[in-house]
Amino acid sequence: MARKGPISDKQVVVVGANRGIGFEFVKQFLEKGNRVVATARDLSKASHLTNLKEQHAGLELTELDVTNEQSRKDWAQNLKNIAKAVDYLINNAGVASWGGLGQLTEDELLHCIRTNTVGPLMVTQEVLGAGLLKRGSVVANLTSKMGSMSDNTSGGTYAYRASKAALNAVTKSLSIDLDDKGITAVLLHPGWVKTDMTRHSGLIDAQTSVAGLISVLESGKPLVGRWYDYKHDEIPW
Ligand SMILES: NC(=O)c1ccc[n+]([C@@H]2O[C@H](COP(=O)([O-])OP(=O)(O)OC[C@H]3O[C@@H](n4cnc5c(N)ncnc54)[C@H](OP(=O)(O)O)[C@@H]3O)[C@@H](O)[C@H]2O)c1
């Protein structure tokens, strides 16, 4: 379902929100007048979020490790006490892995896939199972152009590419399975962004990226099963 117009007075959940793109999502959704549940793995180390909470009564802070089943279950239970519904679930948490052929370890490959693919799917399943995704809800998964088959002209980066390509497949299935419930699943590519993940070597800042991605969600464009970047361009699979 394509919803057009500013996102405000909604319940948003941002997963992996203590730094980088996730933190910027929290800031911008709050500035637009939404209620936000932000997650961090360790709130005692999430000073940006705890400082932001002092300025925004609409911000709730929770702990979640997307790779840990018990953490996901406890978090979803806690979320039920905080929110009656989730209008926007932003699955942003992710890890990079730049290893090329000859340097790969099975552990690194699996950690990347566990975080970037299994994490968002299981978190979505928990939120759905908790009855918090309703008609009109949007699940936005942060992917990367590096998961695109047609864009891969340079090879390498096995774990990250595989984890995001698998996330794309997962999101496509979610978009089909959730569509008849009126729940939208969409993929977002933030661009090459100056964050810890890129060692701040990106082309754009997180503010520009997130403003663009939120404007995609507000644009009224068809979202179900689509894949957009922050400039509203559709990314080839
Ligand atoms: N930056 C880019 O150019 C770019 C490009 C394409 C796609 N993306 C995607 O955009 C998303 C955000 O990237 P970013 O650049 O903001 O990365 P970042 O600065 O490295 O931040 C990653 C976030 O994910 C969290 N996270 C990592 N593992 C987690 C886990 N197991 N459970 C819960 N949270 C976890 C981190 O929490 P901790 O602080 O606890 O580690 C942190 O909040 C990622 O999915 C990334 O793949 C980024």
mmCIF file of N, CA, C and O and ligand atoms in Angstrom, residues 16-21 41 64-67 92-95 115 142-144 160 164 189-193 195-198, ligand 1:
data_model
loop_
_atom_site.group_PDB
_atom_site.id
_atom_site.type_symbol
_atom_site.label_atom_id
_atom_site.label_comp_id
_atom_site.label_asym_id
_atom_site.label_seq_id
_atom_site.Cartn_x
_atom_site.Cartn_y
_atom_site.Cartn_z
ATOM 1 N N GLY A 16 19.043 -1.126 15.693
ATOM 2 C CA GLY A 16 20.449 -0.772 15.467
ATOM 3 C C GLY A 16 20.576 0.732 15.358
ATOM 4 O O GLY A 16 20.981 1.277 14.322
ATOM 5 N N ALA A 17 20.237 1.432 16.471
ATOM 6 C CA ALA A 17 19.979 2.877 16.387
ATOM 7 C C ALA A 17 20.978 3.722 17.168
ATOM 8 O O ALA A 17 20.784 4.924 17.268
ATOM 9 N N ASN A 18 22.038 3.127 17.697
ATOM 10 C CA ASN A 18 22.927 3.908 18.568
ATOM 11 C C ASN A 18 23.977 4.713 17.812
ATOM 12 O O ASN A 18 24.654 5.535 18.396
ATOM 13 N N ARG A 19 24.109 4.474 16.503
ATOM 14 C CA ARG A 19 25.095 5.255 15.722
ATOM 15 C C ARG A 19 24.721 5.177 14.244
ATOM 16 O O ARG A 19 23.800 4.443 13.852
ATOM 17 N N GLY A 20 25.445 5.966 13.448
ATOM 18 C CA GLY A 20 25.318 5.888 11.997
ATOM 19 C C GLY A 20 23.929 6.193 11.473
ATOM 20 O O GLY A 20 23.221 7.087 11.964
ATOM 21 N N ILE A 21 23.537 5.431 10.478
ATOM 22 C CA ILE A 21 22.265 5.662 9.779
ATOM 23 C C ILE A 21 21.079 5.438 10.719
ATOM 24 O O ILE A 21 20.093 6.184 10.687
ATOM 25 N N ARG A 41 22.505 -2.578 21.276
ATOM 26 C CA ARG A 41 22.894 -3.831 21.936
ATOM 27 C C ARG A 41 23.188 -3.592 23.408
ATOM 28 O O ARG A 41 22.903 -4.434 24.243
ATOM 29 N N LEU A 64 18.619 -4.843 22.235
ATOM 30 C CA LEU A 64 18.370 -5.967 21.331
ATOM 31 C C LEU A 64 19.660 -6.332 20.609
ATOM 32 O O LEU A 64 20.321 -5.472 20.030
ATOM 33 N N ASP A 65 19.978 -7.616 20.661
ATOM 34 C CA ASP A 65 21.021 -8.168 19.784
ATOM 35 C C ASP A 65 20.291 -9.042 18.768
ATOM 36 O O ASP A 65 19.710 -10.076 19.137
ATOM 37 N N VAL A 66 20.304 -8.629 17.503
ATOM 38 C CA VAL A 66 19.482 -9.326 16.503
ATOM 39 C C VAL A 66 19.969 -10.752 16.227
ATOM 40 O O VAL A 66 19.235 -11.544 15.637
ATOM 41 N N THR A 67 21.195 -11.070 16.652
ATOM 42 C CA THR A 67 21.717 -12.426 16.412
ATOM 43 C C THR A 67 21.388 -13.395 17.549
ATOM 44 O O THR A 67 21.723 -14.576 17.454
ATOM 45 N N ASN A 92 17.588 -1.839 10.476
ATOM 46 C CA ASN A 92 18.802 -1.141 10.038
ATOM 47 C C ASN A 92 20.095 -1.827 10.505
ATOM 48 O O ASN A 92 21.135 -1.676 9.865
ATOM 49 N N ALA A 93 20.042 -2.577 11.603
ATOM 50 C CA ALA A 93 21.268 -3.154 12.167
ATOM 51 C C ALA A 93 21.991 -3.986 11.110
ATOM 52 O O ALA A 93 21.374 -4.760 10.377
ATOM 53 N N GLY A 94 23.290 -3.803 11.044
ATOM 54 C CA GLY A 94 24.043 -4.577 10.074
ATOM 55 C C GLY A 94 25.529 -4.517 10.369
ATOM 56 O O GLY A 94 25.997 -3.652 11.117
ATOM 57 N N VAL A 95 26.257 -5.465 9.799
ATOM 58 C CA VAL A 95 27.718 -5.458 9.905
ATOM 59 C C VAL A 95 28.315 -5.573 8.507
ATOM 60 O O VAL A 95 27.719 -6.174 7.610
ATOM 61 N N THR A 115 23.733 -11.686 11.073
ATOM 62 C CA THR A 115 23.356 -10.316 11.450
ATOM 63 C C THR A 115 22.483 -9.666 10.373
ATOM 64 O O THR A 115 21.437 -9.074 10.688
ATOM 65 N N LEU A 142 17.123 -2.337 5.520
ATOM 66 C CA LEU A 142 18.282 -1.629 4.973
ATOM 67 C C LEU A 142 19.199 -2.630 4.295
ATOM 68 O O LEU A 142 19.859 -3.431 4.967
ATOM 69 N N THR A 143 19.212 -2.580 2.976
ATOM 70 C CA THR A 143 20.067 -3.467 2.211
ATOM 71 C C THR A 143 21.220 -2.666 1.634
ATOM 72 O O THR A 143 21.504 -1.556 2.076
ATOM 73 N N SER A 144 21.885 -3.217 0.660
ATOM 74 C CA SER A 144 22.982 -2.506 -0.011
ATOM 75 C C SER A 144 22.982 -2.892 -1.476
ATOM 76 O O SER A 144 22.668 -4.039 -1.833
ATOM 77 N N TYR A 160 29.435 -9.939 2.817
ATOM 78 C CA TYR A 160 28.489 -8.801 2.811
ATOM 79 C C TYR A 160 27.549 -8.907 1.618
ATOM 80 O O TYR A 160 26.336 -8.759 1.754
ATOM 81 N N LYS A 164 23.430 -9.478 1.983
ATOM 82 C CA LYS A 164 22.438 -8.503 1.518
ATOM 83 C C LYS A 164 21.613 -9.078 0.358
ATOM 84 O O LYS A 164 20.417 -8.795 0.260
ATOM 85 N N HIS A 189 18.229 1.206 -0.004
ATOM 86 C CA HIS A 189 19.698 1.319 -0.106
ATOM 87 C C HIS A 189 20.074 2.759 0.245
ATOM 88 O O HIS A 189 19.630 3.693 -0.427
ATOM 89 N N PRO A 190 20.894 2.931 1.294
ATOM 90 C CA PRO A 190 21.146 4.297 1.774
ATOM 91 C C PRO A 190 22.147 5.109 0.977
ATOM 92 O O PRO A 190 22.352 6.289 1.271
ATOM 93 N N GLY A 191 22.778 4.509 -0.036
ATOM 94 C CA GLY A 191 23.896 5.185 -0.705
ATOM 95 C C GLY A 191 25.191 4.804 -0.012
ATOM 96 O O GLY A 191 25.208 3.905 0.848
ATOM 97 N N TRP A 192 26.272 5.449 -0.388
ATOM 98 C CA TRP A 192 27.592 5.198 0.236
ATOM 99 C C TRP A 192 27.764 6.304 1.265
ATOM 100 O O TRP A 192 27.990 7.460 0.928
ATOM 101 N N VAL A 193 27.608 5.929 2.556
ATOM 102 C CA VAL A 193 27.370 6.928 3.597
ATOM 103 C C VAL A 193 28.547 6.991 4.574
ATOM 104 O O VAL A 193 29.119 5.945 4.932
ATOM 105 N N THR A 195 29.838 6.705 7.673
ATOM 106 C CA THR A 195 29.549 6.151 9.000
ATOM 107 C C THR A 195 30.748 5.303 9.413
ATOM 108 O O THR A 195 31.702 5.134 8.639
ATOM 109 N N ASP A 196 30.649 4.716 10.616
ATOM 110 C CA ASP A 196 31.726 3.817 11.059
ATOM 111 C C ASP A 196 31.918 2.673 10.059
ATOM 112 O O ASP A 196 33.044 2.218 9.832
ATOM 113 N N MET A 197 30.801 2.220 9.469
ATOM 114 C CA MET A 197 30.880 1.063 8.567
ATOM 115 C C MET A 197 31.804 1.322 7.386
ATOM 116 O O MET A 197 32.531 0.439 6.941
ATOM 117 N N THR A 198 31.772 2.532 6.875
ATOM 118 C CA THR A 198 32.608 2.878 5.716
ATOM 119 C C THR A 198 33.880 3.608 6.155
ATOM 120 O O THR A 198 34.544 4.221 5.328
HETATM 121 N N1 LIG B 1 27.178 3.152 5.404
HETATM 122 C C1 LIG B 1 26.912 2.780 4.143
HETATM 123 O O1 LIG B 1 27.485 3.339 3.162
HETATM 124 C C2 LIG B 1 25.902 1.693 3.853
HETATM 125 C C3 LIG B 1 25.703 1.348 2.508
HETATM 126 C C4 LIG B 1 24.758 0.368 2.217
HETATM 127 C C5 LIG B 1 24.040 -0.225 3.222
HETATM 128 N N2 LIG B 1 24.276 0.123 4.529
HETATM 129 C C6 LIG B 1 23.482 -0.549 5.551
HETATM 130 O O2 LIG B 1 22.861 0.410 6.387
HETATM 131 C C7 LIG B 1 22.750 -0.111 7.720
HETATM 132 C C8 LIG B 1 23.374 0.851 8.715
HETATM 133 O O3 LIG B 1 24.743 1.040 8.364
HETATM 134 P P1 LIG B 1 25.717 2.094 9.076
HETATM 135 O O4 LIG B 1 26.605 2.579 8.014
HETATM 136 O O5 LIG B 1 24.939 3.039 9.903
HETATM 137 O O6 LIG B 1 26.559 1.086 10.004
HETATM 138 P P2 LIG B 1 27.296 1.315 11.416
HETATM 139 O O7 LIG B 1 27.650 2.745 11.574
HETATM 140 O O8 LIG B 1 28.387 0.302 11.460
HETATM 141 O O9 LIG B 1 26.147 0.955 12.487
HETATM 142 C C9 LIG B 1 25.651 -0.366 12.506
HETATM 143 C C10 LIG B 1 24.570 -0.460 13.558
HETATM 144 O O10 LIG B 1 24.114 -1.824 13.583
HETATM 145 C C11 LIG B 1 24.187 -2.285 14.939
HETATM 146 N N3 LIG B 1 24.408 -3.727 15.032
HETATM 147 C C12 LIG B 1 25.448 -4.456 14.542
HETATM 148 N N4 LIG B 1 25.316 -5.747 14.894
HETATM 149 C C13 LIG B 1 24.179 -5.831 15.641
HETATM 150 C C14 LIG B 1 23.509 -6.881 16.304
HETATM 151 N N5 LIG B 1 23.978 -8.145 16.298
HETATM 152 N N6 LIG B 1 22.357 -6.611 16.964
HETATM 153 C C15 LIG B 1 21.865 -5.353 16.999
HETATM 154 N N7 LIG B 1 22.461 -4.300 16.418
HETATM 155 C C16 LIG B 1 23.607 -4.550 15.736
HETATM 156 C C17 LIG B 1 25.354 -1.510 15.544
HETATM 157 O O11 LIG B 1 25.306 -1.574 16.960
HETATM 158 P P3 LIG B 1 26.688 -1.632 17.858
HETATM 159 O O12 LIG B 1 27.095 -0.188 18.046
HETATM 160 O O13 LIG B 1 26.267 -2.323 19.097
HETATM 161 O O14 LIG B 1 27.694 -2.397 17.050
HETATM 162 C C18 LIG B 1 25.077 -0.123 14.973
HETATM 163 O O15 LIG B 1 24.068 0.520 15.683
HETATM 164 C C19 LIG B 1 23.417 -1.495 7.698
HETATM 165 O O16 LIG B 1 22.430 -2.493 7.513
HETATM 166 C C20 LIG B 1 24.320 -1.408 6.474
HETATM 167 O O17 LIG B 1 24.609 -2.673 5.926
HETATM 168 C C21 LIG B 1 25.198 1.074 4.868
#
